[in-house]
PDB file of C-alpha atoms in Angstrom:
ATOM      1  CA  UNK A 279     -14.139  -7.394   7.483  1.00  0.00           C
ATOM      2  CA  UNK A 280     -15.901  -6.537   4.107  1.00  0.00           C
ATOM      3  CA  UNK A 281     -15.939  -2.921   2.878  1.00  0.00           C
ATOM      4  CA  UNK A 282     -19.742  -1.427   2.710  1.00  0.00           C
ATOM      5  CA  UNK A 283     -19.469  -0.963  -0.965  1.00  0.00           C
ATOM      6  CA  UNK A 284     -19.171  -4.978  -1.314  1.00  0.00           C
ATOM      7  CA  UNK A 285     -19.214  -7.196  -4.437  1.00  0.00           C
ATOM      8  CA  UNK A 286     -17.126  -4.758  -6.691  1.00  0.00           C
ATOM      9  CA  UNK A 287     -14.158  -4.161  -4.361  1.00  0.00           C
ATOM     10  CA  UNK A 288     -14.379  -7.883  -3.806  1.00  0.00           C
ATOM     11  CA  UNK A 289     -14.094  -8.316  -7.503  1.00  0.00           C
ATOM     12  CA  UNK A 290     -11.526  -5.844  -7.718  1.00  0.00           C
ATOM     13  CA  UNK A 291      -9.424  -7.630  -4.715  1.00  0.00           C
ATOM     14  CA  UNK A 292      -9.614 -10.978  -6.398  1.00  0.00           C
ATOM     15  CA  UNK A 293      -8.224  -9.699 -10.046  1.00  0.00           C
ATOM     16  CA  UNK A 294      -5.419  -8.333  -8.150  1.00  0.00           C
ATOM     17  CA  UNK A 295      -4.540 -11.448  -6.021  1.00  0.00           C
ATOM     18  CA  UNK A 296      -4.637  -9.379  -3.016  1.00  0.00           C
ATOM     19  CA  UNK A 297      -5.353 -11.518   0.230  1.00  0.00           C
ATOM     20  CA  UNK A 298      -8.757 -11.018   2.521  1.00  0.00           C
ATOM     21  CA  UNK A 299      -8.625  -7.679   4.871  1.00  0.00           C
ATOM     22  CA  UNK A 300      -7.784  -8.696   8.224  1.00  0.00           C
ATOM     23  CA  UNK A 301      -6.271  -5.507   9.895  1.00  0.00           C
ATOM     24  CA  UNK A 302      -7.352  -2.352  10.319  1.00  0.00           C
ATOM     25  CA  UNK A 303      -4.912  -1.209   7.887  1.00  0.00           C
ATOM     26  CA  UNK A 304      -5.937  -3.125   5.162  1.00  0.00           C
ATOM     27  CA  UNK A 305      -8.626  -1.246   4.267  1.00  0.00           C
ATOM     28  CA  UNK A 306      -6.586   1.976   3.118  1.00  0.00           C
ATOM     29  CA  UNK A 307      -3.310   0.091   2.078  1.00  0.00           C
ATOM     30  CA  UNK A 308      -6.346  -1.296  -0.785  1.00  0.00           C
ATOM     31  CA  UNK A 309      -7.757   1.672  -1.691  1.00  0.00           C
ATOM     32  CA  UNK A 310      -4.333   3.468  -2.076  1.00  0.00           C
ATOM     33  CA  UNK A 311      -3.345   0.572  -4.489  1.00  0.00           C
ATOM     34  CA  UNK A 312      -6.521   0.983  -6.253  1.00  0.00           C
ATOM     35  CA  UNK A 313      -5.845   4.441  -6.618  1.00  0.00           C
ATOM     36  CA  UNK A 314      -2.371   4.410  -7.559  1.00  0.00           C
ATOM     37  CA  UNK A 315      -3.150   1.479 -10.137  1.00  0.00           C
ATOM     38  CA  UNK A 316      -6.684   3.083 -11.461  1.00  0.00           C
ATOM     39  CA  UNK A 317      -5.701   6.721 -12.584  1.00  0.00           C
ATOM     40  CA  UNK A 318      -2.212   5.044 -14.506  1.00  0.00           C
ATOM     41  CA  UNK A 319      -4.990   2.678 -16.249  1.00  0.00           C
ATOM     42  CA  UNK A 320      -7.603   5.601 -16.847  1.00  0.00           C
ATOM     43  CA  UNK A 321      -4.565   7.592 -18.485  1.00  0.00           C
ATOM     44  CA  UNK A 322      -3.603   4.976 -20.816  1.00  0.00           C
ATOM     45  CA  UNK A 323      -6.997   4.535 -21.896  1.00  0.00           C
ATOM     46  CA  UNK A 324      -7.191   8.273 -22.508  1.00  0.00           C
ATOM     47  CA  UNK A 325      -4.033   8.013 -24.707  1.00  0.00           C
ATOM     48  CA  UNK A 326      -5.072   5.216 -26.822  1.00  0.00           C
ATOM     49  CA  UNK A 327      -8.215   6.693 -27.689  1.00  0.00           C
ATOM     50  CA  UNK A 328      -6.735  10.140 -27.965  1.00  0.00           C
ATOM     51  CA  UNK A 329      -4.126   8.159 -30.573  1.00  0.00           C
ATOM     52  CA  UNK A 330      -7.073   5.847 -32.158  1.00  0.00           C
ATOM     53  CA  UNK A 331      -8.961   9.647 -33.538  1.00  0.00           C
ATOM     54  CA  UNK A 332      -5.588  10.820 -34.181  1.00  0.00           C
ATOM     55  CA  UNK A 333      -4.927   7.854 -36.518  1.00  0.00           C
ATOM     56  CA  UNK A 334      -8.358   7.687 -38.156  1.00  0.00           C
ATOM     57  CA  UNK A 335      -8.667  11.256 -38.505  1.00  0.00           C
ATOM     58  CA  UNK A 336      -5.761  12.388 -40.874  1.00  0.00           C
ATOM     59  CA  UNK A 337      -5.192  16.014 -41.721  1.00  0.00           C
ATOM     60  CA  UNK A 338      -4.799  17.426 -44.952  1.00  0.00           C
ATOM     61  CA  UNK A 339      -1.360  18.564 -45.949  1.00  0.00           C
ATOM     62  CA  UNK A 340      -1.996  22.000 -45.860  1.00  0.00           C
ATOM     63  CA  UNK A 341      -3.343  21.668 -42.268  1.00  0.00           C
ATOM     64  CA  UNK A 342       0.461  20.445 -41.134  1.00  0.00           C
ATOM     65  CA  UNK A 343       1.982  23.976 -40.811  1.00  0.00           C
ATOM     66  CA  UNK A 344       3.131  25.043 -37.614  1.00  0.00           C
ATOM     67  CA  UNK A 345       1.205  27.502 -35.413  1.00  0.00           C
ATOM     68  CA  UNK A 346       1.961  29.289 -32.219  1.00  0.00           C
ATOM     69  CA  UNK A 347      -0.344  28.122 -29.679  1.00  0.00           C
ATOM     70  CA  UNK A 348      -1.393  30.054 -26.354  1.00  0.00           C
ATOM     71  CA  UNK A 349      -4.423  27.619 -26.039  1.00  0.00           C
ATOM     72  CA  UNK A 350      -2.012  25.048 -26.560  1.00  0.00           C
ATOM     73  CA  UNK A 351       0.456  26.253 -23.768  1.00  0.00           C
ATOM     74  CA  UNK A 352      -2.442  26.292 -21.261  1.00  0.00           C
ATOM     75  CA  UNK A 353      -3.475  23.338 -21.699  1.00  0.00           C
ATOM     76  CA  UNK A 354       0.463  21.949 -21.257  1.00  0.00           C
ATOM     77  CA  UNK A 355       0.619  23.787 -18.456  1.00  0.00           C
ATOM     78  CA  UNK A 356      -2.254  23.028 -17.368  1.00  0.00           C
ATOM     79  CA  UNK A 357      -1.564  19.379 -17.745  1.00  0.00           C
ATOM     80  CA  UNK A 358       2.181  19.538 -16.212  1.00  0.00           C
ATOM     81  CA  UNK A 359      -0.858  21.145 -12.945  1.00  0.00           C
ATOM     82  CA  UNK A 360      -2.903  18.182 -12.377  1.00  0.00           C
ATOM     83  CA  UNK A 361      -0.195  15.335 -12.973  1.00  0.00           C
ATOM     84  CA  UNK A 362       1.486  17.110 -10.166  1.00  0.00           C
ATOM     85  CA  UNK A 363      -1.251  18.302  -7.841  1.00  0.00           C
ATOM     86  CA  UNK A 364      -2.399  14.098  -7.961  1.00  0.00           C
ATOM     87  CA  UNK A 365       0.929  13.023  -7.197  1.00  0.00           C
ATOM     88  CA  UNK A 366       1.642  15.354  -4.558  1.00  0.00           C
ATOM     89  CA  UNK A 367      -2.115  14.307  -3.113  1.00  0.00           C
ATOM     90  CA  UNK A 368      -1.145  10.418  -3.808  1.00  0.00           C
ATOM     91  CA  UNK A 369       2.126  10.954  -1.640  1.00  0.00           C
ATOM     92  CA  UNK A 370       0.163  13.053   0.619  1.00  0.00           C
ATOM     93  CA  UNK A 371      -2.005   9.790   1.634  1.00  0.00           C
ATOM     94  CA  UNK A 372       0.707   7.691   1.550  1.00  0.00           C
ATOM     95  CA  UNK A 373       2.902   9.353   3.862  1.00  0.00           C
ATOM     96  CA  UNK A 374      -0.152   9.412   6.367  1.00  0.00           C
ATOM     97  CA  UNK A 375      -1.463   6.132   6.215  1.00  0.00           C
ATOM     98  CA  UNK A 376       2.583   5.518   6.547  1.00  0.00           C
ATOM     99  CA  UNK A 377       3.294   7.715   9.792  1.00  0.00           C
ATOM    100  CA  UNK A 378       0.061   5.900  11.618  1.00  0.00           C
ATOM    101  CA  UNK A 379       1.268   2.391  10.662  1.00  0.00           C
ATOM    102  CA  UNK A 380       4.717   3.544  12.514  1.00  0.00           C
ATOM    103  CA  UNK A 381       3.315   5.269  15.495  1.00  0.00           C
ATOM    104  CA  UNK A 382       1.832   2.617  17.821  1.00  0.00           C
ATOM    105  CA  UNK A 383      -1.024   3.275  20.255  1.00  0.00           C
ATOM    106  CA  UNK A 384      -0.556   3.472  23.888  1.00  0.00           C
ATOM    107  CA  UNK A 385      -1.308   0.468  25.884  1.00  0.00           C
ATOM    108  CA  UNK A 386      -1.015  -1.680  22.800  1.00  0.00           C
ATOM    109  CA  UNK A 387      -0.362  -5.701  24.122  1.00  0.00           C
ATOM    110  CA  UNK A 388       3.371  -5.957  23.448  1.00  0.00           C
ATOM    111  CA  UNK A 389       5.315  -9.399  21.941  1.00  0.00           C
ATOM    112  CA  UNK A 390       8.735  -9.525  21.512  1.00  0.00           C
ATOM    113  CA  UNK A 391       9.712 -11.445  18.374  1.00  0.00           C
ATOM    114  CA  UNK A 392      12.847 -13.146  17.733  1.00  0.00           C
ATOM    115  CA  UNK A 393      13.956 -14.394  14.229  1.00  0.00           C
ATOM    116  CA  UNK A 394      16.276 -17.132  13.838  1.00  0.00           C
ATOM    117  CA  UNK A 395      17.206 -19.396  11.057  1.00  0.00           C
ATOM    118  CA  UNK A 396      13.796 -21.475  10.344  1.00  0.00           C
ATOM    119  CA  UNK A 397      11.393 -20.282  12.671  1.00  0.00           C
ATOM    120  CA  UNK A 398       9.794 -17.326  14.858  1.00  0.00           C
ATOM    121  CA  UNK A 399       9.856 -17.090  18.447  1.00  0.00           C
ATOM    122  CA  UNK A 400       7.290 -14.997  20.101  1.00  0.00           C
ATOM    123  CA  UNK A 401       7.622 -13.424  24.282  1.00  0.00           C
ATOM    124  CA  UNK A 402       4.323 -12.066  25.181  1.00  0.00           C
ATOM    125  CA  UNK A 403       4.966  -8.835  27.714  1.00  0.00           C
ATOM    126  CA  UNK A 404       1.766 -10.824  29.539  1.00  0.00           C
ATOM    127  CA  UNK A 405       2.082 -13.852  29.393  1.00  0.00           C
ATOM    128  CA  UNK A 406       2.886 -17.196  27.111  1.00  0.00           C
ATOM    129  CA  UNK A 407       6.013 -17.790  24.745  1.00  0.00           C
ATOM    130  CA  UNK A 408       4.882 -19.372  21.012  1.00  0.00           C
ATOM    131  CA  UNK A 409       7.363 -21.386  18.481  1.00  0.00           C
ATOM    132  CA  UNK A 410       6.245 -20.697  14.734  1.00  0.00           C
ATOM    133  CA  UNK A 411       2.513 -19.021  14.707  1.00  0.00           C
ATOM    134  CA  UNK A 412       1.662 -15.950  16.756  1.00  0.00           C
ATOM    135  CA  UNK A 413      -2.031 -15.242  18.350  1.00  0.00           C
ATOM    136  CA  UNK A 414      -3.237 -12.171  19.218  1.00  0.00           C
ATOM    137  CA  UNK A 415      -6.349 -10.990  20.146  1.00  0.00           C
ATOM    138  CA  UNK A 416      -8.711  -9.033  18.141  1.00  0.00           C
ATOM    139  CA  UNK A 417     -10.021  -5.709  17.642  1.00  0.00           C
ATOM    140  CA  UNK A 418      -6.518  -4.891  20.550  1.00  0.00           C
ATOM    141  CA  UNK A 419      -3.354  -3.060  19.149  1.00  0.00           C
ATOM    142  CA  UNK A 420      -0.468  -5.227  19.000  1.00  0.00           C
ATOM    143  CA  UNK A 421       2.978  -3.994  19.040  1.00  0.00           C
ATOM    144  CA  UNK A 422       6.023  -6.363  17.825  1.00  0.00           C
ATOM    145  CA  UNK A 423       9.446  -5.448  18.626  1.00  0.00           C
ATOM    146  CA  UNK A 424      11.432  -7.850  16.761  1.00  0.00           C
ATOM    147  CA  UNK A 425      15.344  -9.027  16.155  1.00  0.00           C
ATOM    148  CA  UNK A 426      16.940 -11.322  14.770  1.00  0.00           C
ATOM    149  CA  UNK A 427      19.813 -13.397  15.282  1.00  0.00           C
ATOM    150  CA  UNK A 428      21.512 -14.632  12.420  1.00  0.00           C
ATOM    151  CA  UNK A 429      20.874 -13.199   8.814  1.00  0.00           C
ATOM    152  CA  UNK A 430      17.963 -10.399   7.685  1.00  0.00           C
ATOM    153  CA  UNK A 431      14.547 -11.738   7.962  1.00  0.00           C
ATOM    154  CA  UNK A 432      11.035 -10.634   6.596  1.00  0.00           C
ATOM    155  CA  UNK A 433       7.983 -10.574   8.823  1.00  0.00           C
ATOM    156  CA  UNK A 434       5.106 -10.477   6.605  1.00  0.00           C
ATOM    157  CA  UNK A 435       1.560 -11.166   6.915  1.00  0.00           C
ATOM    158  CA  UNK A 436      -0.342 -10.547   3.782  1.00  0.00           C
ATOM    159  CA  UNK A 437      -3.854 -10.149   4.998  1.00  0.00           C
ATOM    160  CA  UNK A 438      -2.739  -7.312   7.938  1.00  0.00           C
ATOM    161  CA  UNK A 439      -0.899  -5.399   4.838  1.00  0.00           C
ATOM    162  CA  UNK A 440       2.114  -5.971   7.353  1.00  0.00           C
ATOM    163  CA  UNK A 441       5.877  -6.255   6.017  1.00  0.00           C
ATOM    164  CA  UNK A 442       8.765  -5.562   8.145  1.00  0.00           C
ATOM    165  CA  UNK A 443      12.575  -6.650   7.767  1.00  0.00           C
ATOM    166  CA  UNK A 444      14.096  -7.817  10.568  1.00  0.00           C
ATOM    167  CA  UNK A 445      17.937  -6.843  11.064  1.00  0.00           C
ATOM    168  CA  UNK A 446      20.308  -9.181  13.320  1.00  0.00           C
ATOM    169  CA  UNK A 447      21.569  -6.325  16.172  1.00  0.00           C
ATOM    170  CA  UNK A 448      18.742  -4.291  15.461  1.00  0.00           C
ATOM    171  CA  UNK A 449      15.186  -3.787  17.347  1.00  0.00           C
ATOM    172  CA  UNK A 450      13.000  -2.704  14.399  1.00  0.00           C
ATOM    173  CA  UNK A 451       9.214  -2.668  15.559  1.00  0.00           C
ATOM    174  CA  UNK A 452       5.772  -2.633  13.789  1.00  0.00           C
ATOM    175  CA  UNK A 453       2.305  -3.033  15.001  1.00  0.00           C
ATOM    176  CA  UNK A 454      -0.871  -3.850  13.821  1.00  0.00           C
ATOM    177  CA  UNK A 455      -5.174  -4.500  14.902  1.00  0.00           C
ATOM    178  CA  UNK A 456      -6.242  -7.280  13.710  1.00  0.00           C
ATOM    179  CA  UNK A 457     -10.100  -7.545  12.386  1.00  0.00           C
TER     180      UNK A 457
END
């Protein structure tokens, strides 16, 4: 599934190492992560060049004495305004994108996924049982409700921007559409 706006998010993916998109999740877990990594990059840059005219452009001795600032104050507060307002919208996002990835759709095709020292097994509600590899069909919701037996286990596939733990005496479940 490429995104519409093509070659430059492709670029962008590969500089980050990020896998191809194959979920429907994918998609916004990316652009989040752009997001989240962009603005901290813009802001730096903003800084340095804020510090490079400070640096070149030294003031006079005389122009050192303090002065009471209202402008100056605004602008703080100002400043203290956005940083917040963009976090609180940055958590805003993340929390939703989070609460869809945990609420599964009805009549999603359920497998129930057992973790055991070495390998995966995988109970399809409709049908066959798989050792190591799981297939699922696409463009259908799939619902995993997983355990494990032995020790804490990761399920994790990179390209469906899919990570769950597994806990032994635990059902923990996750689900996902893959592209």
């Amino acid at each position: 599934d490429r995104d519409d706006r093509g070659p430059r998010l492709e670029v962008l993916r590969r500089v980050l190492f990020l896998p191809p998109q194959a979920s429907t999740f994918a998609r916004g877990v990316d652009a989040l992560h752009f997001v989240v990594l962009g603005i901290p990059l813009l802001v730096a840059f903003a800084i340095t060049a804020t510090a490079t005219v400070f640096a070149l452009r030294r003031p006079r001795p005389s122009a050192l004495l303090p002065v009471a600032s209202r402008r100056g104050r605004r602008v703080e507060a100002a400043l203290i305004v956005v940083t917040t307002s963009v976090f609180v919208a940055l958590w805003v996002v993340g929390f939703r994108d989070f609460v869809a990835m945990e609420q599964r759709p009805p009549g999603a095709l359920v497998v129930y996924v057992t973790a055991k020292q070495w390998m995966w097994k995988f109970a399809h509600e409709e049908g066959p049982s798989e050792v190591g590899e799981l297939t699922v069909p696409a463009h259908r919701a799939v619902a995993l409700v997983m355990t494990s037996r032995d020790v804490i286990h990761s399920f994790y596939v990179p390209a469906f921007r899919l990570k769950q733990d597994v806990i032994p005496g635990r059902y923990v479940t996750a689900w996902f559409e893959a592209s």
